[in-house]
PDB file of C-alpha atoms in Angstrom:
ATOM      1  CA  MET A 561      65.806  64.698 124.107  1.00  0.00           C
ATOM      2  CA  GLU A 562      63.579  65.235 127.144  1.00  0.00           C
ATOM      3  CA  THR A 563      63.337  68.854 126.329  1.00  0.00           C
ATOM      4  CA  PHE A 564      62.404  67.999 122.833  1.00  0.00           C
ATOM      5  CA  LYS A 565      59.689  65.586 123.799  1.00  0.00           C
ATOM      6  CA  LYS A 566      58.275  68.265 126.510  1.00  0.00           C
ATOM      7  CA  ASN A 567      58.171  71.008 123.716  1.00  0.00           C
ATOM      8  CA  TRP A 568      56.362  68.832 121.347  1.00  0.00           C
ATOM      9  CA  ASP A 569      54.038  67.247 123.943  1.00  0.00           C
ATOM     10  CA  ILE A 570      55.278  63.782 123.131  1.00  0.00           C
ATOM     11  CA  GLN A 571      54.360  61.088 125.735  1.00  0.00           C
ATOM     12  CA  GLN A 572      55.465  57.892 123.867  1.00  0.00           C
ATOM     13  CA  ASN A 573      58.506  57.211 121.826  1.00  0.00           C
ATOM     14  CA  TRP A 574      56.487  56.105 118.694  1.00  0.00           C
ATOM     15  CA  GLN A 575      55.192  59.678 118.407  1.00  0.00           C
ATOM     16  CA  LEU A 576      58.872  60.799 117.495  1.00  0.00           C
ATOM     17  CA  ILE A 577      58.262  59.322 114.139  1.00  0.00           C
ATOM     18  CA  PHE A 578      56.304  62.524 113.081  1.00  0.00           C
ATOM     19  CA  PRO A 579      58.965  65.223 113.877  1.00  0.00           C
ATOM     20  CA  LEU A 580      61.603  62.824 112.300  1.00  0.00           C
ATOM     21  CA  LEU A 581      59.397  62.487 109.146  1.00  0.00           C
ATOM     22  CA  GLY A 582      58.745  66.239 109.106  1.00  0.00           C
ATOM     23  CA  LEU A 583      62.693  67.016 109.290  1.00  0.00           C
ATOM     24  CA  VAL A 584      63.461  64.513 106.583  1.00  0.00           C
ATOM     25  CA  GLY A 585      60.772  65.840 104.353  1.00  0.00           C
ATOM     26  CA  LEU A 586      61.788  69.417 104.968  1.00  0.00           C
ATOM     27  CA  LEU A 587      65.428  68.346 104.199  1.00  0.00           C
ATOM     28  CA  TYR A 588      64.577  66.599 100.981  1.00  0.00           C
ATOM     29  CA  SER A 589      62.381  69.561  99.830  1.00  0.00           C
ATOM     30  CA  SER A 590      65.212  71.966 100.646  1.00  0.00           C
ATOM     31  CA  PHE A 591      67.584  69.888  98.491  1.00  0.00           C
ATOM     32  CA  LYS A 592      65.216  69.543  95.646  1.00  0.00           C
ATOM     33  CA  LEU A 593      64.557  73.258  95.730  1.00  0.00           C
ATOM     34  CA  ALA A 594      68.402  74.068  95.966  1.00  0.00           C
ATOM     35  CA  ASN A 595      69.053  71.738  93.101  1.00  0.00           C
ATOM     36  CA  ALA A 596      66.266  73.262  91.033  1.00  0.00           C
ATOM     37  CA  LEU A 597      67.579  76.771  91.746  1.00  0.00           C
ATOM     38  CA  ILE A 598      71.191  76.073  90.748  1.00  0.00           C
ATOM     39  CA  LYS A 599      71.530  73.480  88.262  1.00  0.00           C
ATOM     40  CA  ASP A 600      74.967  72.280  87.099  1.00  0.00           C
ATOM     41  CA  MET A 601      76.723  73.736  90.062  1.00  0.00           C
ATOM     42  CA  HIS A 602      79.174  72.058  92.342  1.00  0.00           C
ATOM     43  CA  MET A 603      77.831  69.771  94.803  1.00  0.00           C
ATOM     44  CA  LEU A 604      79.059  71.730  97.815  1.00  0.00           C
ATOM     45  CA  ILE A 605      77.309  74.784  96.694  1.00  0.00           C
ATOM     46  CA  VAL A 606      74.068  72.742  96.242  1.00  0.00           C
ATOM     47  CA  LEU A 607      74.418  71.343  99.664  1.00  0.00           C
ATOM     48  CA  ALA A 608      75.197  74.852 101.256  1.00  0.00           C
ATOM     49  CA  LEU A 609      72.144  76.264  99.656  1.00  0.00           C
ATOM     50  CA  THR A 610      70.217  73.149 100.955  1.00  0.00           C
ATOM     51  CA  ALA A 611      71.371  73.926 104.447  1.00  0.00           C
ATOM     52  CA  ILE A 612      70.295  77.570 104.125  1.00  0.00           C
ATOM     53  CA  LEU A 613      66.938  76.861 102.668  1.00  0.00           C
ATOM     54  CA  PHE A 614      66.513  74.135 105.458  1.00  0.00           C
ATOM     55  CA  VAL A 615      67.008  76.572 108.147  1.00  0.00           C
ATOM     56  CA  VAL A 616      64.733  79.262 106.558  1.00  0.00           C
ATOM     57  CA  LEU A 617      62.022  76.771 105.848  1.00  0.00           C
ATOM     58  CA  LEU A 618      62.279  75.290 109.202  1.00  0.00           C
ATOM     59  CA  LYS A 619      61.888  78.738 110.897  1.00  0.00           C
ATOM     60  CA  PHE A 620      58.936  79.559 108.715  1.00  0.00           C
ATOM     61  CA  THR A 621      57.324  76.154 109.485  1.00  0.00           C
ATOM     62  CA  LEU A 622      57.742  76.744 113.320  1.00  0.00           C
ATOM     63  CA  PHE A 623      56.287  80.206 112.841  1.00  0.00           C
ATOM     64  CA  LEU A 624      53.215  78.514 111.097  1.00  0.00           C
ATOM     65  CA  PHE A 625      52.992  76.073 113.879  1.00  0.00           C
ATOM     66  CA  LYS A 626      52.608  78.715 116.341  1.00  0.00           C
ATOM     67  CA  LYS A 627      49.825  80.394 114.327  1.00  0.00           C
ATOM     68  CA  LEU A 628      47.999  77.234 113.507  1.00  0.00           C
ATOM     69  CA  GLU A 629      48.258  75.923 116.997  1.00  0.00           C
ATOM     70  CA  LYS A 630      45.847  78.477 118.218  1.00  0.00           C
ATOM     71  CA  LYS A 631      43.587  78.212 115.096  1.00  0.00           C
ATOM     72  CA  TRP A 632      43.325  74.296 114.873  1.00  0.00           C
ATOM     73  CA  ASP A 633      41.915  72.435 117.682  1.00  0.00           C
ATOM     74  CA  VAL A 634      44.660  69.789 118.301  1.00  0.00           C
ATOM     75  CA  ASN A 635      45.574  68.005 121.569  1.00  0.00           C
ATOM     76  CA  TYR A 636      49.344  67.824 121.036  1.00  0.00           C
ATOM     77  CA  LYS A 637      51.921  69.876 119.077  1.00  0.00           C
ATOM     78  CA  TRP A 638      53.233  66.989 117.220  1.00  0.00           C
ATOM     79  CA  GLU A 639      49.786  66.260 115.835  1.00  0.00           C
ATOM     80  CA  LEU A 640      50.397  69.534 113.640  1.00  0.00           C
ATOM     81  CA  ILE A 641      53.193  67.800 112.045  1.00  0.00           C
ATOM     82  CA  ARG A 642      51.064  64.780 111.219  1.00  0.00           C
ATOM     83  CA  ILE A 643      48.492  67.249 109.683  1.00  0.00           C
ATOM     84  CA  PHE A 644      51.155  68.942 107.488  1.00  0.00           C
ATOM     85  CA  ILE A 645      52.310  65.476 106.377  1.00  0.00           C
ATOM     86  CA  VAL A 646      48.666  64.495 105.429  1.00  0.00           C
ATOM     87  CA  PHE A 647      48.481  67.725 103.366  1.00  0.00           C
ATOM     88  CA  ALA A 648      51.691  67.167 101.631  1.00  0.00           C
ATOM     89  CA  ILE A 649      51.015  63.498 100.718  1.00  0.00           C
ATOM     90  CA  THR A 650      47.419  64.443  99.561  1.00  0.00           C
ATOM     91  CA  GLY A 651      48.473  67.325  97.473  1.00  0.00           C
ATOM     92  CA  THR A 652      51.177  65.212  95.525  1.00  0.00           C
ATOM     93  CA  SER A 653      48.851  62.181  95.341  1.00  0.00           C
ATOM     94  CA  SER A 654      45.972  64.229  93.932  1.00  0.00           C
ATOM     95  CA  LEU A 655      48.228  65.040  91.004  1.00  0.00           C
ATOM     96  CA  PHE A 656      49.269  61.466  90.412  1.00  0.00           C
ATOM     97  CA  VAL A 657      45.522  60.299  90.539  1.00  0.00           C
ATOM     98  CA  GLY A 658      44.334  63.105  88.353  1.00  0.00           C
ATOM     99  CA  LYS A 659      46.614  62.539  85.481  1.00  0.00           C
ATOM    100  CA  PRO A 660      45.575  58.732  84.706  1.00  0.00           C
ATOM    101  CA  ILE A 661      41.849  59.856  85.236  1.00  0.00           C
ATOM    102  CA  ILE A 662      42.142  62.610  82.584  1.00  0.00           C
ATOM    103  CA  LYS A 663      43.739  60.196  80.166  1.00  0.00           C
ATOM    104  CA  LEU A 664      41.034  57.565  80.933  1.00  0.00           C
ATOM    105  CA  LEU A 665      38.353  60.204  80.176  1.00  0.00           C
ATOM    106  CA  GLY A 666      40.110  61.008  76.827  1.00  0.00           C
ATOM    107  CA  ILE A 667      40.948  64.674  77.809  1.00  0.00           C
ATOM    108  CA  THR A 668      44.217  65.689  76.182  1.00  0.00           C
ATOM    109  CA  LYS A 669      45.770  68.957  75.283  1.00  0.00           C
ATOM    110  CA  GLU A 670      45.603  68.055  71.634  1.00  0.00           C
ATOM    111  CA  ASN A 671      41.719  67.468  71.550  1.00  0.00           C
ATOM    112  CA  LEU A 672      40.720  70.403  73.748  1.00  0.00           C
ATOM    113  CA  ASN A 673      41.585  74.055  74.180  1.00  0.00           C
ATOM    114  CA  ILE A 674      44.463  74.472  76.522  1.00  0.00           C
ATOM    115  CA  VAL A 675      42.326  76.598  78.841  1.00  0.00           C
ATOM    116  CA  VAL A 676      39.585  73.954  78.934  1.00  0.00           C
ATOM    117  CA  TYR A 677      42.037  71.327  79.514  1.00  0.00           C
ATOM    118  CA  TRP A 678      43.635  72.860  82.512  1.00  0.00           C
ATOM    119  CA  VAL A 679      40.259  73.877  84.021  1.00  0.00           C
ATOM    120  CA  LEU A 680      39.093  70.174  83.713  1.00  0.00           C
ATOM    121  CA  TYR A 681      42.312  69.104  85.208  1.00  0.00           C
ATOM    122  CA  ILE A 682      42.089  71.342  88.232  1.00  0.00           C
ATOM    123  CA  ILE A 683      38.380  70.243  88.693  1.00  0.00           C
ATOM    124  CA  ILE A 684      39.287  66.700  88.656  1.00  0.00           C
ATOM    125  CA  GLY A 685      42.242  67.262  90.894  1.00  0.00           C
ATOM    126  CA  LEU A 686      40.128  68.986  93.431  1.00  0.00           C
ATOM    127  CA  ILE A 687      37.655  66.308  93.391  1.00  0.00           C
ATOM    128  CA  PHE A 688      40.111  63.668  94.164  1.00  0.00           C
ATOM    129  CA  TYR A 689      42.005  65.897  96.601  1.00  0.00           C
ATOM    130  CA  GLN A 690      38.879  66.111  98.827  1.00  0.00           C
ATOM    131  CA  ILE A 691      38.531  62.170  98.651  1.00  0.00           C
ATOM    132  CA  LEU A 692      42.197  61.577  99.373  1.00  0.00           C
ATOM    133  CA  LEU A 693      42.363  64.214 102.143  1.00  0.00           C
ATOM    134  CA  LEU A 694      39.861  62.078 104.095  1.00  0.00           C
ATOM    135  CA  CYS A 695      41.592  58.696 103.166  1.00  0.00           C
ATOM    136  CA  ILE A 696      45.017  59.856 104.045  1.00  0.00           C
ATOM    137  CA  GLY A 697      43.783  61.661 107.039  1.00  0.00           C
ATOM    138  CA  TRP A 698      42.176  58.545 108.376  1.00  0.00           C
ATOM    139  CA  LEU A 699      45.310  56.477 107.672  1.00  0.00           C
ATOM    140  CA  PHE A 700      47.233  59.067 109.896  1.00  0.00           C
ATOM    141  CA  GLY A 701      44.658  59.011 112.743  1.00  0.00           C
ATOM    142  CA  GLN A 702      43.328  62.479 111.946  1.00  0.00           C
ATOM    143  CA  PHE A 703      40.017  61.682 110.329  1.00  0.00           C
ATOM    144  CA  LYS A 704      37.939  63.905 112.795  1.00  0.00           C
ATOM    145  CA  PHE A 705      40.129  66.875 112.016  1.00  0.00           C
ATOM    146  CA  PHE A 706      40.110  66.341 108.313  1.00  0.00           C
ATOM    147  CA  TRP A 707      36.341  65.747 108.208  1.00  0.00           C
ATOM    148  CA  GLU A 708      35.863  69.097 109.885  1.00  0.00           C
ATOM    149  CA  PHE A 709      38.227  70.718 107.638  1.00  0.00           C
ATOM    150  CA  GLU A 710      36.531  69.136 104.747  1.00  0.00           C
ATOM    151  CA  LYS A 711      33.050  70.397 105.708  1.00  0.00           C
ATOM    152  CA  LYS A 712      34.264  74.028 106.241  1.00  0.00           C
ATOM    153  CA  MET A 713      35.865  73.831 102.853  1.00  0.00           C
ATOM    154  CA  LEU A 714      32.806  72.525 100.995  1.00  0.00           C
ATOM    155  CA  ARG A 715      30.593  75.091 102.768  1.00  0.00           C
ATOM    156  CA  ARG A 716      32.890  77.836 101.381  1.00  0.00           C
ATOM    157  CA  MET A 717      32.536  76.370  98.046  1.00  0.00           C
ATOM    158  CA  GLY A 718      28.856  76.625  98.121  1.00  0.00           C
ATOM    159  CA  PHE A 719      27.810  73.193  99.096  1.00  0.00           C
ATOM    160  CA  LYS A 720      26.402  74.181 102.445  1.00  0.00           C
ATOM    161  CA  ARG A 721      22.935  72.920 101.662  1.00  0.00           C
ATOM    162  CA  PHE A 722      24.243  69.334 101.138  1.00  0.00           C
ATOM    163  CA  LEU A 723      26.212  69.208 104.493  1.00  0.00           C
ATOM    164  CA  ASP A 724      23.551  70.586 107.050  1.00  0.00           C
TER     165      ASP A 724
END
């Protein structure tokens, strides 16, 4: 355990929650992906594919950590897990928030062209994604990181004059 703590720059035991949440989320995602890929198969086959996907996704995630650790300015390695968790929660939440907003505005596939509907759905989702990213980042103690990330993203979208 001490080696694990040293590798992830963990100073206090409460910080172990982030690697644990990351592993549980990765295991759940692997199971859902395996279940979606091979429906109506024996549970042992699904669990075997889950284990294979878990290992592959874990190796890919650790590869990403090495790359992003250099690019993003974080003090500790475990903060990268916290940042990934915020991105995962925000992406999912923006979809759940976007659907009722679209219905509230009266936008449906039946009363609009399907292309216009999806363009509006994506635009509304992106707007709420930006807001949720800051809110959930704040909840996880990463507001500064996500505020800088947000400003960089908005500059790239052409809103530079409003930020400076």
